[in-house]
Amino acid sequence: MSEPDIILTESAAKRVAWIAERQSRPAILRLAVDGGGCAGFTYKFELAERQADDDTVAETHGVKLVVDPISLDLVRGSAVDFVEDLGGAAFKVTNPNAASGCGCGSSFSV
């Protein structure tokens, strides 16, 4: 069995479901990669109304993570998690393709 293209952890799925319920929106988290940031690319998260036909979808406990084909090339094999620590709470991408990152954790290079 091959590795999944992308993974949504249980912690992240619970957080997306919690946010979606409060905003009366579907439990669909879109991950996109934008140019910019201190290391070259940044992760962008938003709730989506629906998935696109060409999206890659990971589903955990009924919550969907959708990624467009261009962004998927940069995050393939990644896991999206939700972490809470002294610095706050945030979605975090563990990206095996990132050659380097930055201190803020939301920017990376390949």
A tleap script that builds the chain and sets N, CA, C and O, in Angstrom:
source leaprc.protein.ff14SB
mol = sequence {
  NMET SER GLU PRO ASP ILE ILE LEU THR GLU
  SER ALA ALA LYS ARG VAL ALA TRP ILE ALA
  GLU ARG GLN SER ARG PRO ALA ILE LEU ARG
  LEU ALA VAL ASP GLY GLY GLY CYS ALA GLY
  PHE THR TYR LYS PHE GLU LEU ALA GLU ARG
  GLN ALA ASP ASP ASP THR VAL ALA GLU THR
  HIE GLY VAL LYS LEU VAL VAL ASP PRO ILE
  SER LEU ASP LEU VAL ARG GLY SER ALA VAL
  ASP PHE VAL GLU ASP LEU GLY GLY ALA ALA
  PHE LYS VAL THR ASN PRO ASN ALA ALA SER
  GLY CYS GLY CYS GLY SER SER PHE SER CVAL
}
set mol.1.N position { 0.847 -1.185 0.000 }
set mol.1.CA position { 0.000 0.000 0.000 }
set mol.1.C position { 0.889 1.245 0.000 }
set mol.1.O position { 1.851 1.321 0.765 }
set mol.2.N position { 0.582 2.185 -0.827 }
set mol.2.CA position { 1.405 3.385 -0.939 }
set mol.2.C position { 1.059 4.388 0.166 }
set mol.2.O position { -0.017 4.346 0.763 }
set mol.3.N position { 1.997 5.273 0.407 }
set mol.3.CA position { 1.779 6.325 1.396 }
set mol.3.C position { 0.695 7.277 0.901 }
set mol.3.O position { 0.613 7.541 -0.298 }
set mol.4.N position { -0.139 7.799 1.802 }
set mol.4.CA position { -1.136 8.783 1.374 }
set mol.4.C position { -0.468 10.083 0.931 }
set mol.4.O position { 0.626 10.416 1.386 }
set mol.5.N position { -1.131 10.808 0.046 }
set mol.5.CA position { -0.581 12.076 -0.435 }
set mol.5.C position { -0.463 13.093 0.689 }
set mol.5.O position { 0.496 13.863 0.748 }
set mol.6.N position { -1.457 13.088 1.588 }
set mol.6.CA position { -1.446 14.033 2.706 }
set mol.6.C position { -2.323 13.460 3.811 }
set mol.6.O position { -3.263 12.711 3.546 }
set mol.7.N position { -2.007 13.821 5.053 }
set mol.7.CA position { -2.705 13.270 6.215 }
set mol.7.C position { -3.271 14.413 7.054 }
set mol.7.O position { -2.615 15.435 7.253 }
set mol.8.N position { -4.492 14.227 7.538 }
set mol.8.CA position { -5.114 15.130 8.509 }
set mol.8.C position { -5.163 14.372 9.829 }
set mol.8.O position { -5.840 13.349 9.929 }
set mol.9.N position { -4.452 14.865 10.844 }
set mol.9.CA position { -4.422 14.161 12.124 }
set mol.9.C position { -5.768 14.275 12.834 }
set mol.9.O position { -6.601 15.120 12.506 }
set mol.10.N position { -5.950 13.404 13.810 }
set mol.10.CA position { -7.181 13.427 14.590 }
set mol.10.C position { -7.348 14.754 15.329 }
set mol.10.O position { -8.454 15.290 15.405 }
set mol.11.N position { -6.261 15.281 15.869 }
set mol.11.CA position { -6.289 16.560 16.576 }
set mol.11.C position { -6.742 17.691 15.644 }
set mol.11.O position { -7.568 18.523 16.022 }
set mol.12.N position { -6.197 17.712 14.431 }
set mol.12.CA position { -6.578 18.745 13.460 }
set mol.12.C position { -8.032 18.574 13.034 }
set mol.12.O position { -8.757 19.558 12.890 }
set mol.13.N position { -8.460 17.329 12.831 }
set mol.13.CA position { -9.842 17.073 12.423 }
set mol.13.C position { -10.824 17.569 13.485 }
set mol.13.O position { -11.851 18.163 13.159 }
set mol.14.N position { -10.504 17.324 14.745 }
set mol.14.CA position { -11.371 17.783 15.837 }
set mol.14.C position { -11.465 19.310 15.849 }
set mol.14.O position { -12.543 19.869 16.055 }
set mol.15.N position { -10.335 19.977 15.629 }
set mol.15.CA position { -10.331 21.442 15.651 }
set mol.15.C position { -11.127 22.015 14.472 }
set mol.15.O position { -11.884 22.971 14.638 }
set mol.16.N position { -10.955 21.429 13.285 }
set mol.16.CA position { -11.711 21.888 12.109 }
set mol.16.C position { -13.207 21.696 12.356 }
set mol.16.O position { -14.001 22.587 12.055 }
set mol.17.N position { -13.595 20.552 12.897 }
set mol.17.CA position { -15.012 20.294 13.183 }
set mol.17.C position { -15.553 21.326 14.173 }
set mol.17.O position { -16.672 21.814 14.014 }
set mol.18.N position { -14.765 21.654 15.189 }
set mol.18.CA position { -15.176 22.635 16.199 }
set mol.18.C position { -15.371 24.013 15.566 }
set mol.18.O position { -16.377 24.674 15.822 }
set mol.19.N position { -14.417 24.448 14.744 }
set mol.19.CA position { -14.517 25.757 14.082 }
set mol.19.C position { -15.697 25.773 13.108 }
set mol.19.O position { -16.484 26.720 13.099 }
set mol.20.N position { -15.819 24.739 12.302 }
set mol.20.CA position { -16.890 24.677 11.296 }
set mol.20.C position { -18.265 24.718 11.946 }
set mol.20.O position { -19.178 25.375 11.446 }
set mol.21.N position { -18.406 24.011 13.064 }
set mol.21.CA position { -19.694 23.998 13.768 }
set mol.21.C position { -20.070 25.397 14.254 }
set mol.21.O position { -21.226 25.802 14.138 }
set mol.22.N position { -19.114 26.126 14.790 }
set mol.22.CA position { -19.382 27.467 15.296 }
set mol.22.C position { -19.666 28.469 14.183 }
set mol.22.O position { -20.354 29.466 14.407 }
set mol.23.N position { -19.145 28.214 12.992 }
set mol.23.CA position { -19.382 29.114 11.863 }
set mol.23.C position { -20.481 28.603 10.934 }
set mol.23.O position { -20.741 29.198 9.888 }
set mol.24.N position { -21.126 27.498 11.318 }
set mol.24.CA position { -22.177 26.877 10.487 }
set mol.24.C position { -21.690 26.674 9.049 }
set mol.24.O position { -22.367 27.043 8.090 }
set mol.25.N position { -20.513 26.086 8.926 }
set mol.25.CA position { -19.899 25.836 7.619 }
set mol.25.C position { -19.551 24.362 7.518 }
set mol.25.O position { -19.495 23.664 8.530 }
set mol.26.N position { -19.314 23.882 6.296 }
set mol.26.CA position { -18.878 22.487 6.150 }
set mol.26.C position { -17.516 22.281 6.799 }
set mol.26.O position { -16.698 23.199 6.856 }
set mol.27.N position { -17.280 21.058 7.290 }
set mol.27.CA position { -15.998 20.729 7.927 }
set mol.27.C position { -14.985 20.349 6.851 }
set mol.27.O position { -14.579 19.193 6.731 }
set mol.28.N position { -14.586 21.364 6.067 }
set mol.28.CA position { -13.613 21.179 4.994 }
set mol.28.C position { -12.518 22.226 5.181 }
set mol.28.O position { -12.774 23.428 5.105 }
set mol.29.N position { -11.301 21.756 5.425 }
set mol.29.CA position { -10.151 22.646 5.577 }
set mol.29.C position { -9.350 22.631 4.288 }
set mol.29.O position { -8.948 21.569 3.815 }
set mol.30.N position { -9.117 23.809 3.717 }
set mol.30.CA position { -8.294 23.913 2.512 }
set mol.30.C position { -6.888 24.347 2.917 }
set mol.30.O position { -6.699 25.335 3.627 }
set mol.31.N position { -5.909 23.577 2.443 }
set mol.31.CA position { -4.505 23.937 2.604 }
set mol.31.C position { -3.987 24.359 1.239 }
set mol.31.O position { -4.094 23.614 0.265 }
set mol.32.N position { -3.427 25.554 1.178 }
set mol.32.CA position { -2.816 26.043 -0.055 }
set mol.32.C position { -1.414 26.526 0.277 }
set mol.32.O position { -1.113 26.863 1.422 }
set mol.33.N position { -0.570 26.554 -0.732 }
set mol.33.CA position { 0.783 27.070 -0.574 }
set mol.33.C position { 0.893 28.328 -1.419 }
set mol.33.O position { 0.599 28.313 -2.614 }
set mol.34.N position { 1.316 29.410 -0.790 }
set mol.34.CA position { 1.502 30.684 -1.478 }
set mol.34.C position { 2.982 31.022 -1.502 }
set mol.34.O position { 3.739 30.615 -0.621 }
set mol.35.N position { 3.386 31.770 -2.516 }
set mol.35.CA position { 4.745 32.291 -2.550 }
set mol.35.C position { 4.875 33.387 -1.518 }
set mol.35.O position { 3.905 34.087 -1.230 }
set mol.36.N position { 6.058 33.547 -0.958 }
set mol.36.CA position { 6.286 34.596 0.029 }
set mol.36.C position { 6.717 34.020 1.353 }
set mol.36.O position { 7.091 32.850 1.442 }
set mol.37.N position { 6.666 34.825 2.362 }
set mol.37.CA position { 7.116 34.393 3.673 }
set mol.37.C position { 8.628 34.504 3.764 }
set mol.37.O position { 9.303 34.731 2.760 }
set mol.38.N position { 9.148 34.345 4.951 }
set mol.38.CA position { 10.581 34.554 5.146 }
set mol.38.C position { 11.437 33.440 4.547 }
set mol.38.O position { 12.644 33.624 4.385 }
set mol.39.N position { 10.842 32.283 4.213 }
set mol.39.CA position { 11.638 31.188 3.650 }
set mol.39.C position { 11.242 30.841 2.210 }
set mol.39.O position { 11.801 29.904 1.639 }
set mol.40.N position { 10.307 31.560 1.614 }
set mol.40.CA position { 9.979 31.328 0.205 }
set mol.40.C position { 8.536 30.949 -0.060 }
set mol.40.O position { 7.939 31.436 -1.020 }
set mol.41.N position { 7.956 30.081 0.779 }
set mol.41.CA position { 6.556 29.674 0.629 }
set mol.41.C position { 5.876 29.750 1.984 }
set mol.41.O position { 6.524 29.587 3.018 }
set mol.42.N position { 4.566 29.998 1.983 }
set mol.42.CA position { 3.801 29.986 3.224 }
set mol.42.C position { 2.601 29.073 3.075 }
set mol.42.O position { 2.061 28.901 1.982 }
set mol.43.N position { 2.192 28.491 4.194 }
set mol.43.CA position { 0.980 27.676 4.233 }
set mol.43.C position { -0.204 28.587 4.489 }
set mol.43.O position { -0.129 29.501 5.310 }
set mol.44.N position { -1.288 28.337 3.789 }
set mol.44.CA position { -2.505 29.118 3.979 }
set mol.44.C position { -3.642 28.143 4.275 }
set mol.44.O position { -3.879 27.206 3.513 }
set mol.45.N position { -4.338 28.369 5.379 }
set mol.45.CA position { -5.466 27.529 5.773 }
set mol.45.C position { -6.741 28.348 5.740 }
set mol.45.O position { -6.747 29.514 6.134 }
set mol.46.N position { -7.830 27.736 5.269 }
set mol.46.CA position { -9.141 28.377 5.347 }
set mol.46.C position { -10.218 27.313 5.266 }
set mol.46.O position { -10.002 26.240 4.703 }
set mol.47.N position { -11.373 27.611 5.828 }
set mol.47.CA position { -12.510 26.709 5.665 }
set mol.47.C position { -13.037 26.878 4.248 }
set mol.47.O position { -13.146 27.998 3.747 }
set mol.48.N position { -13.359 25.776 3.612 }
set mol.48.CA position { -13.869 25.809 2.239 }
set mol.48.C position { -15.345 25.417 2.237 }
set mol.48.O position { -15.789 24.637 3.079 }
set mol.49.N position { -16.087 25.953 1.302 }
set mol.49.CA position { -17.502 25.586 1.167 }
set mol.49.C position { -17.659 24.226 0.503 }
set mol.49.O position { -18.611 23.492 0.768 }
set mol.50.N position { -16.686 23.902 -0.380 }
set mol.50.CA position { -16.757 22.625 -1.105 }
set mol.50.C position { -15.372 22.282 -1.620 }
set mol.50.O position { -14.471 23.120 -1.638 }
set mol.51.N position { -15.219 21.041 -2.036 }
set mol.51.CA position { -13.951 20.649 -2.649 }
set mol.51.C position { -14.064 20.801 -4.155 }
set mol.51.O position { -15.147 20.651 -4.720 }
set mol.52.N position { -12.949 21.098 -4.804 }
set mol.52.CA position { -12.906 21.215 -6.260 }
set mol.52.C position { -12.684 19.828 -6.869 }
set mol.52.O position { -12.204 18.916 -6.195 }
set mol.53.N position { -13.035 19.681 -8.137 }
set mol.53.CA position { -12.914 18.391 -8.813 }
set mol.53.C position { -11.483 17.861 -8.825 }
set mol.53.O position { -11.268 16.650 -8.770 }
set mol.54.N position { -10.502 18.768 -8.896 }
set mol.54.CA position { -9.111 18.321 -8.994 }
set mol.54.C position { -8.378 18.333 -7.653 }
set mol.54.O position { -7.167 18.117 -7.620 }
set mol.55.N position { -9.085 18.581 -6.548 }
set mol.55.CA position { -8.467 18.558 -5.223 }
set mol.55.C position { -8.098 17.133 -4.811 }
set mol.55.O position { -8.780 16.170 -5.165 }
set mol.56.N position { -7.024 17.023 -4.068 }
set mol.56.CA position { -6.720 15.787 -3.351 }
set mol.56.C position { -7.386 15.922 -1.991 }
set mol.56.O position { -7.320 16.979 -1.363 }
set mol.57.N position { -8.030 14.848 -1.535 }
set mol.57.CA position { -8.801 14.904 -0.296 }
set mol.57.C position { -8.282 13.869 0.696 }
set mol.57.O position { -8.092 12.703 0.350 }
set mol.58.N position { -8.056 14.303 1.922 }
set mol.58.CA position { -7.778 13.404 3.043 }
set mol.58.C position { -8.941 13.570 4.007 }
set mol.58.O position { -9.359 14.693 4.287 }
set mol.59.N position { -9.467 12.464 4.514 }
set mol.59.CA position { -10.617 12.556 5.412 }
set mol.59.C position { -10.311 11.827 6.714 }
set mol.59.O position { -9.828 10.694 6.711 }
set mol.60.N position { -10.604 12.499 7.828 }
set mol.60.CA position { -10.426 11.937 9.161 }
set mol.60.C position { -11.687 12.251 9.963 }
set mol.60.O position { -12.030 13.417 10.154 }
set mol.61.N position { -12.368 11.219 10.426 }
set mol.61.CA position { -13.586 11.379 11.232 }
set mol.61.C position { -14.611 12.297 10.562 }
set mol.61.O position { -15.260 13.100 11.233 }
set mol.62.N position { -14.754 12.179 9.251 }
set mol.62.CA position { -15.745 12.962 8.525 }
set mol.62.C position { -15.314 14.380 8.182 }
set mol.62.O position { -16.057 15.110 7.527 }
set mol.63.N position { -14.123 14.780 8.616 }
set mol.63.CA position { -13.595 16.101 8.300 }
set mol.63.C position { -12.651 15.957 7.106 }
set mol.63.O position { -11.820 15.050 7.065 }
set mol.64.N position { -12.789 16.861 6.139 }
set mol.64.CA position { -11.968 16.777 4.934 }
set mol.64.C position { -10.868 17.837 4.934 }
set mol.64.O position { -11.073 18.979 5.344 }
set mol.65.N position { -9.706 17.423 4.465 }
set mol.65.CA position { -8.599 18.320 4.149 }
set mol.65.C position { -8.466 18.276 2.640 }
set mol.65.O position { -8.285 17.201 2.069 }
set mol.66.N position { -8.553 19.431 1.981 }
set mol.66.CA position { -8.451 19.476 0.521 }
set mol.66.C position { -7.238 20.311 0.121 }
set mol.66.O position { -6.924 21.331 0.733 }
set mol.67.N position { -6.563 19.831 -0.942 }
set mol.67.CA position { -5.349 20.492 -1.422 }
set mol.67.C position { -5.398 20.526 -2.940 }
set mol.67.O position { -5.658 19.507 -3.580 }
set mol.68.N position { -5.148 21.701 -3.520 }
set mol.68.CA position { -5.141 21.827 -4.980 }
set mol.68.C position { -3.889 21.154 -5.543 }
set mol.68.O position { -2.916 20.958 -4.815 }
set mol.69.N position { -3.903 20.795 -6.844 }
set mol.69.CA position { -2.778 20.052 -7.435 }
set mol.69.C position { -1.429 20.776 -7.366 }
set mol.69.O position { -0.405 20.126 -7.151 }
set mol.70.N position { -1.401 22.074 -7.538 }
set mol.70.CA position { -0.136 22.813 -7.506 }
set mol.70.C position { 0.446 22.810 -6.089 }
set mol.70.O position { 1.639 22.575 -5.901 }
set mol.71.N position { -0.400 23.072 -5.108 }
set mol.71.CA position { 0.068 23.049 -3.716 }
set mol.71.C position { 0.494 21.642 -3.309 }
set mol.71.O position { 1.453 21.477 -2.556 }
set mol.72.N position { -0.221 20.619 -3.808 }
set mol.72.CA position { 0.094 19.246 -3.429 }
set mol.72.C position { 1.529 18.874 -3.807 }
set mol.72.O position { 2.187 18.122 -3.088 }
set mol.73.N position { 2.010 19.398 -4.929 }
set mol.73.CA position { 3.389 19.107 -5.329 }
set mol.73.C position { 4.386 19.535 -4.256 }
set mol.73.O position { 5.453 18.935 -4.133 }
set mol.74.N position { 4.052 20.562 -3.481 }
set mol.74.CA position { 4.959 21.092 -2.458 }
set mol.74.C position { 4.736 20.473 -1.076 }
set mol.74.O position { 5.593 20.586 -0.200 }
set mol.75.N position { 3.588 19.820 -0.881 }
set mol.75.CA position { 3.287 19.278 0.454 }
set mol.75.C position { 3.019 17.776 0.449 }
set mol.75.O position { 2.608 17.221 1.469 }
set mol.76.N position { 3.244 17.114 -0.677 }
set mol.76.CA position { 2.970 15.669 -0.764 }
set mol.76.C position { 3.722 14.919 0.346 }
set mol.76.O position { 4.915 15.137 0.560 }
set mol.77.N position { 3.010 14.041 1.039 }
set mol.77.CA position { 3.600 13.275 2.127 }
set mol.77.C position { 3.535 13.965 3.475 }
set mol.77.O position { 4.015 13.425 4.472 }
set mol.78.N position { 2.949 15.149 3.518 }
set mol.78.CA position { 2.878 15.930 4.757 }
set mol.78.C position { 1.736 15.466 5.652 }
set mol.78.O position { 0.819 14.768 5.220 }
set mol.79.N position { 1.826 15.874 6.900 }
set mol.79.CA position { 0.743 15.686 7.858 }
set mol.79.C position { 0.339 17.064 8.381 }
set mol.79.O position { 1.193 17.889 8.706 }
set mol.80.N position { -0.959 17.301 8.456 }
set mol.80.CA position { -1.482 18.545 9.015 }
set mol.80.C position { -1.999 18.219 10.412 }
set mol.80.O position { -2.864 17.360 10.584 }
set mol.81.N position { -1.458 18.916 11.400 }
set mol.81.CA position { -1.797 18.672 12.793 }
set mol.81.C position { -2.284 19.980 13.413 }
set mol.81.O position { -2.105 21.054 12.838 }
set mol.82.N position { -2.897 19.880 14.585 }
set mol.82.CA position { -3.265 21.066 15.354 }
set mol.82.C position { -2.544 20.950 16.682 }
set mol.82.O position { -2.712 19.970 17.407 }
set mol.83.N position { -1.737 21.958 17.000 }
set mol.83.CA position { -0.940 21.909 18.226 }
set mol.83.C position { -1.231 23.119 19.101 }
set mol.83.O position { -1.463 24.226 18.616 }
set mol.84.N position { -1.211 22.871 20.409 }
set mol.84.CA position { -1.370 23.943 21.392 }
set mol.84.C position { -0.161 23.883 22.317 }
set mol.84.O position { 0.153 22.835 22.880 }
set mol.85.N position { 0.509 25.016 22.464 }
set mol.85.CA position { 1.647 25.089 23.371 }
set mol.85.C position { 1.726 26.502 23.948 }
set mol.85.O position { 0.795 27.290 23.785 }
set mol.86.N position { 2.808 26.818 24.606 }
set mol.86.CA position { 2.946 28.140 25.228 }
set mol.86.C position { 2.892 29.268 24.209 }
set mol.86.O position { 2.508 30.389 24.544 }
set mol.87.N position { 3.272 28.984 22.974 }
set mol.87.CA position { 3.263 29.996 21.922 }
set mol.87.C position { 1.888 30.234 21.332 }
set mol.87.O position { 1.704 31.163 20.546 }
set mol.88.N position { 0.918 29.409 21.699 }
set mol.88.CA position { -0.425 29.555 21.169 }
set mol.88.C position { -0.908 28.259 20.553 }
set mol.88.O position { -0.351 27.189 20.799 }
set mol.89.N position { -1.949 28.369 19.753 }
set mol.89.CA position { -2.547 27.204 19.107 }
set mol.89.C position { -2.582 27.458 17.611 }
set mol.89.O position { -2.932 28.554 17.171 }
set mol.90.N position { -2.220 26.447 16.824 }
set mol.90.CA position { -2.175 26.645 15.383 }
set mol.90.C position { -2.167 25.314 14.645 }
set mol.90.O position { -1.801 24.275 15.195 }
set mol.91.N position { -2.579 25.375 13.388 }
set mol.91.CA position { -2.401 24.225 12.515 }
set mol.91.C position { -0.932 24.192 12.124 }
set mol.91.O position { -0.325 25.234 11.874 }
set mol.92.N position { -0.360 22.992 12.071 }
set mol.92.CA position { 1.060 22.827 11.769 }
set mol.92.C position { 1.208 21.775 10.679 }
set mol.92.O position { 0.572 20.723 10.725 }
set mol.93.N position { 2.050 22.069 9.705 }
set mol.93.CA position { 2.331 21.133 8.625 }
set mol.93.C position { 3.702 20.522 8.860 }
set mol.93.O position { 4.699 21.236 8.968 }
set mol.94.N position { 3.747 19.191 8.941 }
set mol.94.CA position { 5.021 18.483 8.993 }
set mol.94.C position { 5.304 18.051 7.563 }
set mol.94.O position { 4.720 17.088 7.065 }
set mol.95.N position { 6.207 18.775 6.909 }
set mol.95.CA position { 6.423 18.630 5.474 }
set mol.95.C position { 7.792 18.006 5.189 }
set mol.95.O position { 8.821 18.644 5.414 }
set mol.96.N position { 7.811 16.746 4.689 }
set mol.96.CA position { 9.094 16.107 4.394 }
set mol.96.C position { 9.810 16.729 3.196 }
set mol.96.O position { 10.990 16.456 2.975 }
set mol.97.N position { 9.110 17.562 2.420 }
set mol.97.CA position { 9.698 18.193 1.241 }
set mol.97.C position { 10.410 19.503 1.565 }
set mol.97.O position { 11.164 20.019 0.740 }
set mol.98.N position { 10.179 20.039 2.750 }
set mol.98.CA position { 10.749 21.339 3.107 }
set mol.98.C position { 12.239 21.187 3.402 }
set mol.98.O position { 12.632 20.434 4.293 }
set mol.99.N position { 13.056 21.907 2.648 }
set mol.99.CA position { 14.497 21.875 2.862 }
set mol.99.C position { 14.874 22.703 4.083 }
set mol.99.O position { 15.831 22.391 4.792 }
set mol.100.N position { 14.111 23.756 4.314 }
set mol.100.CA position { 14.343 24.596 5.482 }
set mol.100.C position { 13.057 25.296 5.839 }
set mol.100.O position { 12.137 25.391 5.027 }
set mol.101.N position { 12.999 25.785 7.062 }
set mol.101.CA position { 11.821 26.514 7.528 }
set mol.101.C position { 12.265 27.796 8.181 }
set mol.101.O position { 13.414 28.218 8.046 }
set mol.102.N position { 11.348 28.407 8.883 }
set mol.102.CA position { 11.698 29.624 9.602 }
set mol.102.C position { 11.215 29.486 11.043 }
set mol.102.O position { 10.528 28.524 11.386 }
set mol.103.N position { 11.569 30.425 11.859 }
set mol.103.CA position { 11.214 30.366 13.261 }
set mol.103.C position { 9.724 30.400 13.522 }
set mol.103.O position { 9.258 29.836 14.513 }
set mol.104.N position { 8.960 31.058 12.642 }
set mol.104.CA position { 7.518 31.177 12.881 }
set mol.104.C position { 6.792 29.884 12.538 }
set mol.104.O position { 5.656 29.693 12.972 }
set mol.105.N position { 7.413 28.988 11.771 }
set mol.105.CA position { 6.799 27.712 11.463 }
set mol.105.C position { 5.768 27.739 10.359 }
set mol.105.O position { 5.203 26.699 10.023 }
set mol.106.N position { 5.506 28.905 9.783 }
set mol.106.CA position { 4.492 28.975 8.730 }
set mol.106.C position { 5.101 29.219 7.361 }
set mol.106.O position { 4.376 29.410 6.384 }
set mol.107.N position { 6.411 29.215 7.281 }
set mol.107.CA position { 7.104 29.473 6.039 }
set mol.107.C position { 8.149 28.393 5.802 }
set mol.107.O position { 8.740 27.883 6.754 }
set mol.108.N position { 8.384 28.038 4.530 }
set mol.108.CA position { 9.349 26.989 4.229 }
set mol.108.C position { 9.929 27.179 2.836 }
set mol.108.O position { 9.404 27.950 2.032 }
set mol.109.N position { 11.019 26.469 2.557 }
set mol.109.CA position { 11.590 26.437 1.211 }
set mol.109.C position { 11.779 24.986 0.799 }
set mol.109.O position { 11.817 24.090 1.642 }
set mol.110.N position { 11.896 24.762 -0.504 }
set mol.110.CA position { 12.088 23.406 -1.020 }
set mol.110.C position { 13.394 23.312 -1.779 }
set mol.110.O position { 13.735 22.246 -2.292 }
savepdb mol mol.pdb
quit
